[in-house]
Structures are given as structure tokens and as C-alpha cells.
Tab-separated table of C-alpha atoms in Angstrom:
chain	number	residue	atom	x	y	z
D	1	MET	CA	0.334	10.190	38.837
D	2	LYS	CA	3.903	11.437	39.771
D	3	GLN	CA	5.315	14.017	37.495
D	4	ILE	CA	8.982	13.642	38.744
D	5	PHE	CA	11.131	10.580	37.973
D	6	THR	CA	13.082	9.052	40.783
D	7	PHE	CA	16.566	7.629	40.551
D	8	ALA	CA	17.450	7.041	44.117
D	9	VAL	CA	17.706	3.898	46.057
D	10	VAL	CA	15.731	2.698	49.109
D	11	THR	CA	16.399	4.403	52.424
D	12	ALA	CA	14.424	2.454	54.951
D	13	PHE	CA	12.991	-0.991	55.401
D	14	LEU	CA	9.992	-1.651	57.600
D	15	SER	CA	10.651	-3.732	60.641
D	16	LEU	CA	9.040	-7.202	60.395
D	17	ALA	CA	9.457	-8.086	64.057
D	18	GLY	CA	7.761	-7.598	67.330
D	19	CYS	CA	4.189	-7.112	66.096
D	20	SER	CA	1.196	-9.297	66.492
D	21	SER	CA	-0.357	-8.396	63.066
D	22	LEU	CA	-1.669	-11.302	61.064
D	23	SER	CA	0.038	-12.213	57.839
D	24	SER	CA	-1.136	-10.330	54.732
D	25	ASN	CA	-1.315	-13.754	53.124
D	26	LYS	CA	-4.232	-14.477	55.464
D	27	ILE	CA	-6.212	-11.855	53.669
D	28	GLU	CA	-8.546	-13.728	51.334
D	29	ILE	CA	-9.555	-12.059	48.140
D	30	ASP	CA	-10.750	-13.459	44.860
D	31	GLU	CA	-7.536	-13.109	42.802
D	32	GLN	CA	-9.271	-14.009	39.571
D	33	VAL	CA	-11.901	-11.242	40.011
D	34	LEU	CA	-9.155	-8.728	40.939
D	35	LEU	CA	-7.120	-9.419	37.902
D	36	SER	CA	-10.180	-9.592	35.658
D	37	ASN	CA	-11.355	-6.175	36.796
D	38	LEU	CA	-7.879	-4.720	36.234
D	39	LYS	CA	-7.716	-6.278	32.741
D	40	GLU	CA	-11.182	-4.887	31.987
D	41	LEU	CA	-10.470	-1.284	33.073
D	42	ALA	CA	-7.188	-1.336	31.167
D	43	SER	CA	-8.673	-2.635	27.913
D	44	ASP	CA	-8.974	-0.676	24.709
D	45	SER	CA	-12.723	-0.479	25.031
D	46	TYR	CA	-12.264	2.251	27.698
D	47	GLU	CA	-10.055	4.322	25.413
D	48	GLY	CA	-7.596	5.249	28.136
D	49	ARG	CA	-10.330	6.606	30.404
D	50	GLY	CA	-9.514	10.207	29.570
D	51	PHE	CA	-11.381	12.749	31.733
D	52	SER	CA	-14.826	13.585	30.371
D	53	LYS	CA	-14.408	11.241	27.456
D	54	PRO	CA	-16.853	8.307	26.599
D	55	GLY	CA	-14.391	5.693	27.837
D	56	ASN	CA	-14.111	7.381	31.174
D	57	TYR	CA	-17.921	7.398	31.543
D	58	ARG	CA	-17.973	3.704	30.664
D	59	ALA	CA	-15.381	3.074	33.366
D	60	GLN	CA	-17.548	4.946	35.909
D	61	GLU	CA	-20.524	2.797	35.018
D	62	PHE	CA	-18.414	-0.444	35.194
D	63	ILE	CA	-17.075	0.384	38.623
D	64	ALA	CA	-20.540	1.297	39.853
D	65	SER	CA	-21.856	-2.024	38.444
D	66	GLN	CA	-19.234	-4.005	40.387
D	67	PHE	CA	-20.157	-2.202	43.628
D	68	GLU	CA	-23.806	-2.845	42.981
D	69	LEU	CA	-23.100	-6.569	42.368
D	70	LEU	CA	-21.594	-6.618	45.891
D	71	ASP	CA	-24.747	-4.991	47.239
D	72	LEU	CA	-22.746	-2.136	48.688
D	73	GLU	CA	-24.317	1.085	49.945
D	74	PRO	CA	-23.685	4.261	47.963
D	75	PHE	CA	-21.974	6.956	49.930
D	76	PHE	CA	-24.227	9.677	48.422
D	77	SER	CA	-28.012	9.508	48.499
D	78	GLU	CA	-28.218	10.216	44.760
D	79	GLY	CA	-26.399	6.951	43.876
D	80	TYR	CA	-23.007	5.475	43.247
D	81	ILE	CA	-21.689	8.289	41.075
D	82	GLN	CA	-20.986	11.772	42.437
D	83	LYS	CA	-21.049	13.934	39.287
D	84	PHE	CA	-19.248	17.266	39.212
D	85	PRO	CA	-18.821	19.996	36.574
D	86	TYR	CA	-15.585	21.493	35.365
D	87	THR	CA	-15.064	24.289	32.944
D	88	PHE	CA	-12.107	24.309	30.530
D	89	SER	CA	-10.943	27.632	29.246
D	90	GLY	CA	-8.047	29.121	27.305
D	91	LYS	CA	-5.070	26.938	26.627
D	92	ARG	CA	-6.390	24.032	28.644
D	93	ARG	CA	-9.617	24.114	26.756
D	94	GLN	CA	-7.787	24.131	23.391
D	95	ARG	CA	-5.600	21.280	24.525
D	96	MET	CA	-8.507	19.115	25.692
D	97	PHE	CA	-11.026	20.118	22.958
D	98	PRO	CA	-8.992	21.548	20.044
D	99	ILE	CA	-10.592	23.712	17.334
D	100	ALA	CA	-8.995	24.569	14.033
D	101	ASN	CA	-7.091	27.847	13.642
D	102	PRO	CA	-7.725	29.580	16.984
D	103	ASP	CA	-6.428	33.087	17.508
D	104	LYS	CA	-2.976	33.164	19.053
D	105	ASP	CA	-4.423	34.590	22.212
D	106	LEU	CA	-7.215	31.990	22.186
D	107	LYS	CA	-9.911	34.682	22.396
D	108	ASN	CA	-12.107	32.853	20.011
D	109	VAL	CA	-11.913	29.577	21.918
D	110	PRO	CA	-15.149	29.242	23.895
D	111	ASP	CA	-15.197	27.827	27.422
D	112	THR	CA	-16.400	24.182	27.605
D	113	THR	CA	-18.029	22.736	30.655
D	114	VAL	CA	-17.913	18.987	31.069
D	115	VAL	CA	-18.994	16.543	33.735
D	116	GLY	CA	-16.784	14.225	35.736
D	117	GLY	CA	-17.732	11.490	38.126
D	118	ASN	CA	-16.444	9.951	41.360
D	119	VAL	CA	-17.744	6.512	42.218
D	120	LEU	CA	-18.208	5.865	45.941
D	121	VAL	CA	-19.580	3.320	48.366
D	122	GLN	CA	-19.482	2.960	52.082
D	123	ILE	CA	-19.345	0.070	54.536
D	124	LYS	CA	-20.615	1.349	57.852
D	125	GLY	CA	-18.640	0.393	60.932
D	126	LYS	CA	-19.250	0.550	64.648
D	127	THR	CA	-18.351	4.229	64.664
D	128	ASP	CA	-19.140	7.099	62.334
D	129	LYS	CA	-15.442	7.989	62.058
D	130	ILE	CA	-14.284	7.465	58.486
D	131	ILE	CA	-11.311	5.941	56.747
D	132	ILE	CA	-11.487	6.834	53.045
D	133	ILE	CA	-9.653	4.631	50.533
D	134	THR	CA	-8.967	6.200	47.143
D	135	GLY	CA	-7.682	5.329	43.710
D	136	HIS	CA	-8.232	7.295	40.545
D	137	LEU	CA	-10.243	5.977	37.708
D	138	ASP	CA	-9.095	8.311	34.894
D	139	HIS	CA	-5.936	8.117	32.781
D	140	LEU	CA	-4.595	9.922	29.706
D	141	GLY	CA	-7.042	8.822	27.030
D	142	ILE	CA	-6.012	8.754	23.379
D	143	ARG	CA	-3.035	10.742	22.243
D	144	ASN	CA	-1.798	10.871	18.666
D	145	GLY	CA	-3.902	7.836	17.816
D	146	LYS	CA	-2.498	5.745	20.614
D	147	ILE	CA	-4.560	4.482	23.554
D	148	TYR	CA	-2.910	5.094	26.976
D	149	ASN	CA	-4.540	2.211	28.916
D	150	GLY	CA	-3.130	3.106	32.291
D	151	ALA	CA	-3.099	-0.362	33.716
D	152	ASP	CA	-0.806	0.494	36.539
D	153	ASP	CA	-1.785	4.149	36.579
D	154	ASP	CA	-4.329	3.696	37.971
D	155	ALA	CA	-6.532	0.848	36.925
D	156	SER	CA	-4.579	-1.075	39.494
D	157	GLY	CA	-5.734	1.120	42.364
D	158	THR	CA	-9.305	1.211	41.101
D	159	ALA	CA	-9.671	-2.549	40.694
D	160	ALA	CA	-8.185	-2.941	44.187
D	161	LEU	CA	-10.966	-0.792	45.621
D	162	ILE	CA	-13.571	-3.266	44.392
D	163	SER	CA	-11.812	-6.285	45.868
D	164	MET	CA	-11.136	-4.507	49.148
D	165	ALA	CA	-14.791	-3.490	49.470
D	166	ALA	CA	-15.737	-7.107	48.914
D	167	TYR	CA	-13.391	-8.190	51.688
D	168	PHE	CA	-14.672	-5.700	54.180
D	169	LYS	CA	-18.310	-6.401	53.297
D	170	LYS	CA	-17.559	-9.885	54.806
D	171	ASN	CA	-15.419	-8.526	57.649
D	172	GLN	CA	-17.235	-5.567	59.285
D	173	PRO	CA	-14.790	-2.777	60.236
D	174	ASN	CA	-14.772	-0.625	63.327
D	175	HIS	CA	-14.610	2.581	61.247
D	176	THR	CA	-16.874	3.408	58.457
D	177	LEU	CA	-14.877	2.672	55.323
D	178	VAL	CA	-15.504	4.729	52.144
D	179	PHE	CA	-14.144	3.379	48.935
D	180	ALA	CA	-13.728	6.135	46.349
D	181	ALA	CA	-12.770	5.764	42.708
D	182	VAL	CA	-12.033	9.439	42.022
D	183	ASP	CA	-11.912	11.158	38.651
D	184	ALA	CA	-9.542	13.624	36.961
D	185	GLU	CA	-6.418	12.941	39.034
D	186	GLU	CA	-4.332	13.299	35.833
D	187	ILE	CA	-5.313	16.970	35.350
D	188	GLY	CA	-5.120	18.210	38.911
D	189	SER	CA	-7.019	15.844	41.265
D	190	LEU	CA	-10.281	17.531	40.411
D	191	GLY	CA	-12.419	14.662	41.586
D	192	ALA	CA	-10.788	14.349	44.988
D	193	ASP	CA	-10.952	18.092	45.418
D	194	TYR	CA	-14.645	18.140	44.594
D	195	LEU	CA	-15.285	15.263	46.958
D	196	VAL	CA	-13.626	17.007	49.888
D	197	LYS	CA	-15.420	20.322	49.206
D	198	ASN	CA	-18.808	18.611	48.874
D	199	PHE	CA	-18.411	15.892	51.518
D	200	PRO	CA	-21.867	14.689	52.681
D	201	THR	CA	-20.896	14.670	56.317
D	202	ASP	CA	-18.596	16.486	58.668
D	203	LEU	CA	-15.138	16.279	57.135
D	204	SER	CA	-13.683	16.136	60.632
D	205	LYS	CA	-14.957	12.556	60.939
D	206	VAL	CA	-12.337	11.475	58.336
D	207	VAL	CA	-9.369	10.210	60.325
D	208	LEU	CA	-7.268	8.762	57.493
D	209	ASN	CA	-6.905	8.580	53.732
D	210	ILE	CA	-5.319	5.529	52.198
D	211	ASN	CA	-4.510	6.316	48.538
D	212	MET	CA	-3.362	3.798	45.938
D	213	ASP	CA	-1.846	5.033	42.704
D	214	MET	CA	0.368	2.555	40.745
D	215	ILE	CA	0.541	-0.598	42.800
D	216	ALA	CA	1.092	-3.236	40.032
D	217	HIS	CA	4.364	-2.664	38.251
D	218	SER	CA	7.347	-3.668	40.303
D	219	GLU	CA	9.394	-6.790	40.983
D	220	SER	CA	9.240	-6.631	44.725
D	221	GLU	CA	9.188	-3.101	46.208
D	222	LEU	CA	6.098	-1.164	47.374
D	223	TYR	CA	6.363	2.133	49.170
D	224	ALA	CA	4.178	3.429	51.966
D	225	SER	CA	4.682	7.127	51.863
D	226	GLY	CA	3.513	9.782	54.196
D	227	LEU	CA	4.951	8.603	57.473
D	228	TYR	CA	7.357	11.567	57.692
D	229	HIS	CA	4.265	13.738	58.069
D	230	TYR	CA	2.308	11.256	60.221
D	231	PRO	CA	4.793	9.085	62.105
D	232	GLN	CA	2.087	7.863	64.427
D	233	LEU	CA	0.755	5.679	61.603
D	234	LYS	CA	3.950	3.633	61.390
D	235	LYS	CA	3.092	1.049	63.973
D	236	SER	CA	0.090	-0.199	62.007
D	237	LEU	CA	2.394	-1.112	59.086
D	238	GLU	CA	5.085	-2.889	61.123
D	239	GLY	CA	5.070	-6.591	61.202
D	240	ILE	CA	2.796	-7.305	58.239
D	241	GLU	CA	4.133	-10.489	56.696
D	242	THR	CA	4.426	-10.250	52.963
D	243	PRO	CA	6.610	-11.594	50.173
D	244	LEU	CA	6.989	-8.004	49.040
D	245	THR	CA	9.568	-5.531	50.265
D	246	LEU	CA	7.497	-2.757	52.009
D	247	LEU	CA	9.432	0.512	52.276
D	248	PHE	CA	9.013	3.919	53.852
D	249	GLY	CA	10.078	7.101	52.141
D	250	HIS	CA	9.351	9.534	49.330
D	251	ASP	CA	7.790	11.955	51.750
D	252	GLU	CA	10.576	14.121	53.198
D	253	PRO	CA	10.943	17.474	51.437
D	254	LYS	CA	14.677	17.951	52.240
D	255	ASN	CA	15.677	14.442	51.323
D	256	LYS	CA	17.814	14.748	48.178
D	257	GLU	CA	18.006	11.032	47.528
D	258	LEU	CA	14.276	10.298	47.185
D	259	ASP	CA	11.713	12.353	45.373
D	260	ASP	CA	8.985	13.825	47.575
D	261	TRP	CA	5.561	12.300	46.675
D	262	THR	CA	3.650	14.292	49.182
D	263	ASN	CA	1.833	16.204	46.485
D	264	SER	CA	2.100	13.525	43.687
D	265	SER	CA	-1.504	12.176	43.702
D	266	ASP	CA	-4.982	12.553	45.279
D	267	HIS	CA	-3.752	12.130	48.908
D	268	ARG	CA	-2.424	15.723	48.719
D	269	ILE	CA	-6.078	16.955	48.737
D	270	PHE	CA	-6.630	15.230	52.090
D	271	HIS	CA	-3.212	16.316	53.434
D	272	ASN	CA	-4.067	19.874	52.661
D	273	GLN	CA	-7.112	19.492	54.901
D	274	LYS	CA	-4.893	18.164	57.726
D	275	ILE	CA	-6.230	14.675	57.236
D	276	PRO	CA	-3.523	12.070	57.701
D	277	PHE	CA	-2.646	9.905	54.697
D	278	VAL	CA	-0.635	6.864	53.667
D	279	TYR	CA	0.056	6.661	49.964
D	280	PHE	CA	0.895	3.199	48.516
D	281	GLY	CA	2.702	3.160	45.200
D	282	VAL	CA	5.737	1.998	43.228
D	283	GLU	CA	8.427	4.099	41.688
D	284	ASP	CA	8.130	5.367	38.162
D	285	HIS	CA	8.947	2.637	35.635
D	286	LYS	CA	9.624	2.409	31.872
D	287	ASP	CA	5.904	2.267	31.018
D	288	TYR	CA	4.844	5.216	33.190
D	289	HIS	CA	2.610	7.621	31.188
D	290	LYS	CA	3.257	5.647	27.960
D	291	ASP	CA	0.943	3.591	25.778
D	292	THR	CA	2.838	0.545	27.011
D	293	ASP	CA	1.245	0.748	30.463
D	294	THR	CA	-0.923	-2.258	29.648
D	295	PHE	CA	-2.279	-5.246	31.501
D	296	GLU	CA	0.312	-7.433	29.825
D	297	ASN	CA	3.161	-5.393	31.315
D	298	ILE	CA	2.083	-5.432	34.956
D	299	ASN	CA	3.471	-7.982	37.462
D	300	GLN	CA	0.347	-10.042	38.343
D	301	GLU	CA	1.924	-11.816	41.281
D	302	PHE	CA	3.252	-8.580	42.693
D	303	TYR	CA	-0.099	-6.911	42.264
D	304	VAL	CA	-2.124	-9.598	44.054
D	305	ASN	CA	0.313	-9.469	46.985
D	306	ALA	CA	0.241	-5.689	47.011
D	307	VAL	CA	-3.556	-5.639	47.331
D	308	LYS	CA	-3.415	-8.221	50.145
D	309	LEU	CA	-0.764	-6.207	51.985
D	310	ILE	CA	-2.741	-2.950	51.662
D	311	THR	CA	-5.940	-4.641	52.702
D	312	LYS	CA	-4.189	-5.892	55.844
D	313	ALA	CA	-2.843	-2.421	56.479
D	314	ILE	CA	-6.306	-0.983	56.313
D	315	GLN	CA	-7.445	-3.635	58.764
D	316	ASN	CA	-4.603	-2.710	61.112
D	317	PHE	CA	-5.447	1.057	60.845
D	318	ASP	CA	-9.076	0.208	61.505
D	319	THR	CA	-8.031	-1.575	64.744
D	320	ASP	CA	-5.395	0.912	65.925
D	321	LEU	CA	-6.982	4.254	65.207
D	322	LYS	CA	-9.314	5.721	67.768
């Protein structure tokens, strides 16, 4: 996820008054299933879910199996997994697929083409306008013999997608909701980029992207970023009752106190297409991009409440957006 560490303090609290939104605690999800899916995706058996590695493919199949258990409709006619090719060359190829004693200019390093995979389902609404909810399924894989499990980054967002899809399967939305576990965020948002460039319907139908990347590792603070660019989205977030502290920020380029997260994760792909986004995430923590980002080190209570809050936010956007 984010490549820049942040040291600044909070700048803005969301107002909790004057809104008729229901409490986020009224959102009912199976907390045990949510946590079980996060623990599964962050387990050693997935080997850190490195892009194009066996553990990553196992993660794709696991996510697809959970969607299938919920009897959810694939977004693509070919099935739950949207496969895409990517060719590594030069220094990137040598870094990802090292060979012994390459020439200094890497001329003898052959290109390597691999296959990635996004896992997507849809819940059709009363309109064909789309809200797409994303979280990335990949992480850093195995480095120097250590497994980088990526529990917060971003098994947390991916497991949330499954629980949110289960919720909206029982609570039909107005908009068509697409739940997308996208691949290869860690090496440049390749999966999100491929999805946007190969969208199965008119991309102009997408009215909003909700992106979740690191939503499980904080004591109390969750950010909703992007409102500097899309202030019209603010009203749907006001008044959500939650035990968490929901904050705005990390989206203003000239703000010297808070890092700008506008381009920090997959939401930038949608933003570049002029599609409004709200990015939910926490600030970088001691386990960020380390092998200590494990299920044992997340805050389970915070995570459950974050998923409920974001689910309620999606419900509000679904009601408020036209």
C-alpha cells in the first residue's frame, strides 16, 4: 500500500450530528466468518500472496470459493476470476524471477510473462449504475526466507469484501454493487488497471469506487480519504454512529501536515478515470510491509467495527447517489 510514512496528527473529525443515518452497529455481519477469512488469507499456507506465485493463486481460488458459497453472480461471463497477463523484463524481471550471474546490463535476462487474477462478483441493483468496492488480494510474498503475510495489507480489505457481499446479498441495493478483490497492487495496481481497461460494460456507469487497504491495525482511528477531491461525498459519511474515530484527510496535495494518499493504492486507477473515490485506511504502523503484519497483530475489535462502518457508508452512498 502506501509508500510514504506519515507522522502528522489528525486534522479533521467527522461531524456526528444532524444526520438520520442508522448506526453502523445496526449492520449485522457474521463476525466469526469475517475474522476466520482474514486469518485464513493471512496464514502461512498462502506464502504472502506474492503476485504470480502459487500462494497468490490459492488466495484467488479461496476468495472465489467464498463468493460461490454465497451464491453470488460473477461479474464476468467467464467466471469469478478475471485473468490477465503481465510481462516482466529487465531489472523488474531479475528482481521477481532471479537467475544466476546475469550480465550487468541484463541483456541475457529473458522476458517472463505471468498471469494475474482479479476475483469479482456483482449484486445487481435497481439501476445499472455501479458502485465498485475494491481491496487487493496480493502482498509481498516470501523475502529472504520470511513470509510477509499481509494481514492488514490487505487481507483485511479482501476478507471485508466477502462479508460485505454477504450483507448486500440479503439487503438489495439500489445501485449494482461490484465487489472486486484485485491483484498486483503492490507492484503498481496492475489488476485494477487491467480491470478498468477491460471493463465488461460502459465505464461511465461506475459512479463511485470504495477502496479498502489496511483497515485492521489501529486503536481507534480510521480515515476516509478522497473528500478533498470529491467533497459532495461527505454528507454520506456524516452521522454514522461508530465506536471508532472516523477522520477526513490525507488527500490534499498542499497539506504539509498529512501525507497525500490520493495515489497510494488502487483507488488512483479510478481517480485517473475521473471516477470519484473514497479510500478507507489506517496510517502506517510498526508492522507495515514487515513480516510481523500477521493476524495476531491486528486489532480484531477495531477491524470488525471498521467493516461495519464501511458497510454502512456503502449503504448511505447507495441511497444518496443518483
